């Protein structure tokens, strides 16, 4: 297992290199030249002024030289400076990571707390009212975009209860009450879609496991329903659920971009959106690399969880 | 947690309100709310929360045309003159009052002497460390604004300055090359702030360090989060500001701003969408609302290097096809007005519609003009705009149908902001629906856009004849005569149609009644007014 984990960690490097090259190219291919964007505030842009700024920003060199220079700095821990503020991009990114991690974690916790119990109930009460209700909830959750749910969660409480979330972000260690008041609705908005997908997977995985012979044996032995479900059936049905949750984490990270903007949370997602609009290449590159790293890490954790859940699974 | 249950309502009631709002939309009166006379002394202290929908990317007012920067520089910095704000001001009638200059005198047609305030201190922050402001600072700033270098967009405002003479530490004289009607509005422009030489010498520009002589000092700014301002204890207007603190949280989502305003998480908000204004007015009836027209402009700009748009008959035909009232009804829910070549926000200078040619929809005439231009069967054209220009985005489908009536097949291209701005700057468009911030004077718009060497001449516009008229209006100090020349320029522009001005929405500003001393002001200088406001409740 240790060897497997080490192998997976080493494999992260080529993955991240590939991501870095992809994003480095993509931002430069998108219409909207940052040099023109920076100078357009002053009206018509002369080619001399544009060229001068291009040299100042280091954008005059051929693409492959820019990439190699940037990559060398990255290996030395320097992700470059924001082209707008001229501050190190890592400063801004590091400041925002805890907010996005907290949002993603709360969303995942919400999704798990809803999807697994609802999925279990739906499977146990197959074709009864509870099952239909749960499946309707699932369809609704899959259909409704997270930004729409988010907007409703902002507007409706303000109209019905004269309440809205706090607008100034306070870290959880400084003001846990204000922090949770601000985070709970975005976590619900983001986690709702994931919970709907995971609920369906929980339901179908559990139904399949419940049909297995060893479960019939357990019932025949006279074990209580709680024991049969919790000790025997649930654990074995979790593998596909964990796969789905792991895959959904990518959706969740992408969703933070929209939800952080809707709820005015100063996280990595919103920083990435702003950087894209401003064509702040170094910031975009750093942010995307961070998201890719998190995604790869989560996938590794999911694989390790498989091994814990199912002793038959062993990696080399 | 504020759990004020006033205003709480059941879901049924909410749906009823929404249905009623929708039914009442054409009839709900969004007249300017009359402001009750404020009594009593302003209360000192308190915190004002102002939501920022845009963030400044830097703090240098001399090299920016972005209004987000002004949210900050208006708080920390001062100019020689400034726009009047607060009680007694009118957002549709800009008045210029002393700021760092306690008075000025126009000695003759080309000479202005400014008497500066004594004892004014820069903020007690490095690198200025609370030193006294003086005439050297003024000379430095105005010479910097006029730097002949890309980035200094407003240099053309002051190329007319022949000499800047320091008479003594507190007196400075501007001698102009010729009479210059917009001189005072330009001096008072919120962008033309006095900056400290030490800051520029230390950093190479004023982008990173924000110090000034203004009423507030920036205590902290968490980019993407919020800015905190504290009262400047050494502000040169004794007794001001009343507020202890101003917080500026960054809230980009319009629904969040509305919800935050309803629940008093923020004390002020603005919108230019009539349905949002109506909804806020209904759900927060106690809030004060004021609406006005800004001096900005939306316009359909033609690229004269693209055929057949180089033919004036084609441009006139397009102008004659547009039904402005229909656009106002669709995009603005009936709350807006037809625009004029000089923005209608400049009430005295905007020409009345009935004197402008080609301003009334006339399909037969439009078809005739196209036939004369050899385009009786119409032609294809691309109209692009920016996703941020909500009114243009909402109006384009309506405009497309209108143009079809004369055989023009318009392809709509809604572009992401950076791509749009690049295409505009590179002049890589056929028709571009543009939007521009408020201007301090009509000259600022018509000269930089329509002058043949205007810094924002995006479409190869202008002519020697127009340049002559532009110069004439600029050098005519007599208000009546200048107005006549500006009317003439607008008639010319309504014939040449380098661009077609398109309808203007209202700006609606809301604030809670416990905020005293506030009047609506254009976003360009709304934060200047914070020095004079007070908050009744803590």
mmCIF file of C-alpha atoms in Angstrom, chain B residues 306-439:
data_model
loop_
_atom_site.group_PDB
_atom_site.id
_atom_site.type_symbol
_atom_site.label_atom_id
_atom_site.label_comp_id
_atom_site.label_asym_id
_atom_site.label_seq_id
_atom_site.Cartn_x
_atom_site.Cartn_y
_atom_site.Cartn_z
ATOM 1 C CA UNK B 306 -16.032 48.920 -42.920
ATOM 2 C CA UNK B 307 -18.226 49.088 -45.991
ATOM 3 C CA UNK B 308 -21.033 50.063 -46.375
ATOM 4 C CA UNK B 309 -20.888 51.903 -43.045
ATOM 5 C CA UNK B 310 -18.515 54.441 -44.561
ATOM 6 C CA UNK B 311 -21.550 55.777 -46.497
ATOM 7 C CA UNK B 312 -23.343 58.423 -44.436
ATOM 8 C CA UNK B 313 -26.666 57.514 -46.088
ATOM 9 C CA UNK B 314 -26.397 53.996 -44.671
ATOM 10 C CA UNK B 315 -25.728 55.309 -41.178
ATOM 11 C CA UNK B 316 -28.616 57.766 -41.450
ATOM 12 C CA UNK B 317 -30.880 54.964 -42.642
ATOM 13 C CA UNK B 318 -29.993 52.863 -39.600
ATOM 14 C CA UNK B 319 -30.677 55.860 -37.335
ATOM 15 C CA UNK B 320 -34.072 56.362 -38.970
ATOM 16 C CA UNK B 321 -34.949 52.712 -38.417
ATOM 17 C CA UNK B 322 -34.450 52.696 -34.689
ATOM 18 C CA UNK B 323 -37.554 52.957 -32.517
ATOM 19 C CA UNK B 324 -36.074 54.373 -29.317
ATOM 20 C CA UNK B 325 -39.369 54.213 -27.436
ATOM 21 C CA UNK B 326 -39.616 50.490 -28.107
ATOM 22 C CA UNK B 327 -36.101 50.004 -26.776
ATOM 23 C CA UNK B 328 -36.958 51.984 -23.642
ATOM 24 C CA UNK B 329 -40.071 49.883 -23.146
ATOM 25 C CA UNK B 330 -38.267 46.572 -23.603
ATOM 26 C CA UNK B 331 -34.905 47.092 -21.989
ATOM 27 C CA UNK B 332 -35.769 49.687 -19.373
ATOM 28 C CA UNK B 333 -39.360 48.763 -18.593
ATOM 29 C CA UNK B 334 -40.397 52.228 -19.726
ATOM 30 C CA UNK B 335 -38.033 53.965 -17.309
ATOM 31 C CA UNK B 336 -35.511 55.794 -19.436
ATOM 32 C CA UNK B 337 -35.105 58.508 -22.021
ATOM 33 C CA UNK B 338 -33.873 59.018 -25.554
ATOM 34 C CA UNK B 339 -30.261 60.035 -25.602
ATOM 35 C CA UNK B 340 -28.747 62.964 -27.464
ATOM 36 C CA UNK B 341 -25.266 63.342 -28.972
ATOM 37 C CA UNK B 342 -24.279 65.326 -25.887
ATOM 38 C CA UNK B 343 -25.441 63.111 -22.992
ATOM 39 C CA UNK B 344 -28.825 64.152 -21.550
ATOM 40 C CA UNK B 345 -27.242 64.250 -18.103
ATOM 41 C CA UNK B 346 -25.830 67.603 -19.250
ATOM 42 C CA UNK B 347 -29.258 69.126 -19.064
ATOM 43 C CA UNK B 348 -28.339 72.573 -20.281
ATOM 44 C CA UNK B 349 -26.267 71.417 -23.225
ATOM 45 C CA UNK B 350 -28.187 68.408 -24.500
ATOM 46 C CA UNK B 351 -30.069 69.519 -27.620
ATOM 47 C CA UNK B 352 -33.853 69.130 -27.703
ATOM 48 C CA UNK B 353 -34.896 66.195 -29.880
ATOM 49 C CA UNK B 354 -36.993 68.294 -32.253
ATOM 50 C CA UNK B 355 -34.000 70.221 -33.603
ATOM 51 C CA UNK B 356 -31.992 67.084 -34.374
ATOM 52 C CA UNK B 357 -32.375 65.648 -37.875
ATOM 53 C CA UNK B 358 -32.989 61.926 -38.425
ATOM 54 C CA UNK B 359 -34.164 61.481 -34.848
ATOM 55 C CA UNK B 360 -37.650 60.236 -35.523
ATOM 56 C CA UNK B 361 -38.297 56.794 -36.927
ATOM 57 C CA UNK B 362 -39.056 56.975 -40.641
ATOM 58 C CA UNK B 363 -38.959 53.652 -42.448
ATOM 59 C CA UNK B 364 -39.801 54.952 -45.974
ATOM 60 C CA UNK B 365 -37.004 57.543 -45.725
ATOM 61 C CA UNK B 366 -34.595 54.906 -44.437
ATOM 62 C CA UNK B 367 -35.417 52.623 -47.376
ATOM 63 C CA UNK B 368 -34.969 55.506 -49.797
ATOM 64 C CA UNK B 369 -31.536 56.300 -48.392
ATOM 65 C CA UNK B 370 -30.455 52.677 -48.636
ATOM 66 C CA UNK B 371 -31.679 52.526 -52.230
ATOM 67 C CA UNK B 372 -29.681 55.670 -53.046
ATOM 68 C CA UNK B 373 -26.645 53.963 -51.530
ATOM 69 C CA UNK B 374 -27.237 50.974 -53.813
ATOM 70 C CA UNK B 375 -28.482 48.772 -50.971
ATOM 71 C CA UNK B 376 -32.193 48.527 -51.749
ATOM 72 C CA UNK B 377 -32.024 44.826 -50.838
ATOM 73 C CA UNK B 378 -30.340 45.493 -47.560
ATOM 74 C CA UNK B 379 -27.046 44.053 -46.323
ATOM 75 C CA UNK B 380 -25.525 41.948 -43.573
ATOM 76 C CA UNK B 381 -23.788 43.487 -40.591
ATOM 77 C CA UNK B 382 -22.473 42.356 -37.204
ATOM 78 C CA UNK B 383 -23.440 44.244 -34.076
ATOM 79 C CA UNK B 384 -21.391 43.420 -31.028
ATOM 80 C CA UNK B 385 -21.642 44.399 -27.415
ATOM 81 C CA UNK B 386 -20.296 43.554 -23.980
ATOM 82 C CA UNK B 387 -22.024 41.065 -21.647
ATOM 83 C CA UNK B 388 -21.849 43.749 -18.936
ATOM 84 C CA UNK B 389 -23.981 46.193 -20.939
ATOM 85 C CA UNK B 390 -27.271 44.741 -19.794
ATOM 86 C CA UNK B 391 -29.393 47.253 -21.678
ATOM 87 C CA UNK B 392 -27.615 46.655 -24.936
ATOM 88 C CA UNK B 393 -27.854 42.902 -24.470
ATOM 89 C CA UNK B 394 -31.613 43.141 -23.770
ATOM 90 C CA UNK B 395 -32.202 45.600 -26.605
ATOM 91 C CA UNK B 396 -30.302 43.806 -29.363
ATOM 92 C CA UNK B 397 -33.041 41.300 -30.282
ATOM 93 C CA UNK B 398 -35.517 44.181 -30.571
ATOM 94 C CA UNK B 399 -33.068 46.224 -32.632
ATOM 95 C CA UNK B 400 -32.445 43.247 -34.910
ATOM 96 C CA UNK B 401 -36.160 43.031 -35.686
ATOM 97 C CA UNK B 402 -36.332 46.768 -36.332
ATOM 98 C CA UNK B 403 -33.413 46.626 -38.777
ATOM 99 C CA UNK B 404 -35.034 43.707 -40.618
ATOM 100 C CA UNK B 405 -37.794 46.107 -41.698
ATOM 101 C CA UNK B 406 -35.325 47.833 -44.024
ATOM 102 C CA UNK B 407 -33.605 44.648 -45.098
ATOM 103 C CA UNK B 408 -30.610 44.832 -42.774
ATOM 104 C CA UNK B 409 -29.662 41.403 -41.498
ATOM 105 C CA UNK B 410 -27.882 41.989 -38.192
ATOM 106 C CA UNK B 411 -25.836 39.255 -36.579
ATOM 107 C CA UNK B 412 -25.661 39.738 -32.833
ATOM 108 C CA UNK B 413 -22.374 39.081 -31.105
ATOM 109 C CA UNK B 414 -22.382 39.346 -27.322
ATOM 110 C CA UNK B 415 -18.805 39.273 -26.161
ATOM 111 C CA UNK B 416 -17.049 38.709 -22.903
ATOM 112 C CA UNK B 417 -15.670 41.970 -21.532
ATOM 113 C CA UNK B 418 -11.950 41.581 -22.226
ATOM 114 C CA UNK B 419 -12.581 40.312 -25.745
ATOM 115 C CA UNK B 420 -15.000 43.178 -26.391
ATOM 116 C CA UNK B 421 -12.591 45.814 -25.112
ATOM 117 C CA UNK B 422 -9.788 44.400 -27.233
ATOM 118 C CA UNK B 423 -11.955 44.373 -30.341
ATOM 119 C CA UNK B 424 -12.977 47.967 -29.645
ATOM 120 C CA UNK B 425 -9.408 49.128 -29.069
ATOM 121 C CA UNK B 426 -8.134 47.327 -32.171
ATOM 122 C CA UNK B 427 -11.096 48.792 -34.131
ATOM 123 C CA UNK B 428 -11.990 45.296 -35.192
ATOM 124 C CA UNK B 429 -15.763 45.660 -35.402
ATOM 125 C CA UNK B 430 -18.507 46.794 -37.747
ATOM 126 C CA UNK B 431 -21.051 48.159 -35.298
ATOM 127 C CA UNK B 432 -20.269 48.163 -31.618
ATOM 128 C CA UNK B 433 -22.732 49.018 -28.893
ATOM 129 C CA UNK B 434 -20.546 50.844 -26.406
ATOM 130 C CA UNK B 435 -21.076 52.364 -22.991
ATOM 131 C CA UNK B 436 -19.037 55.035 -21.264
ATOM 132 C CA UNK B 437 -18.772 56.495 -17.820
ATOM 133 C CA UNK B 438 -19.998 59.906 -16.785
ATOM 134 C CA UNK B 439 -18.074 62.865 -18.112
#
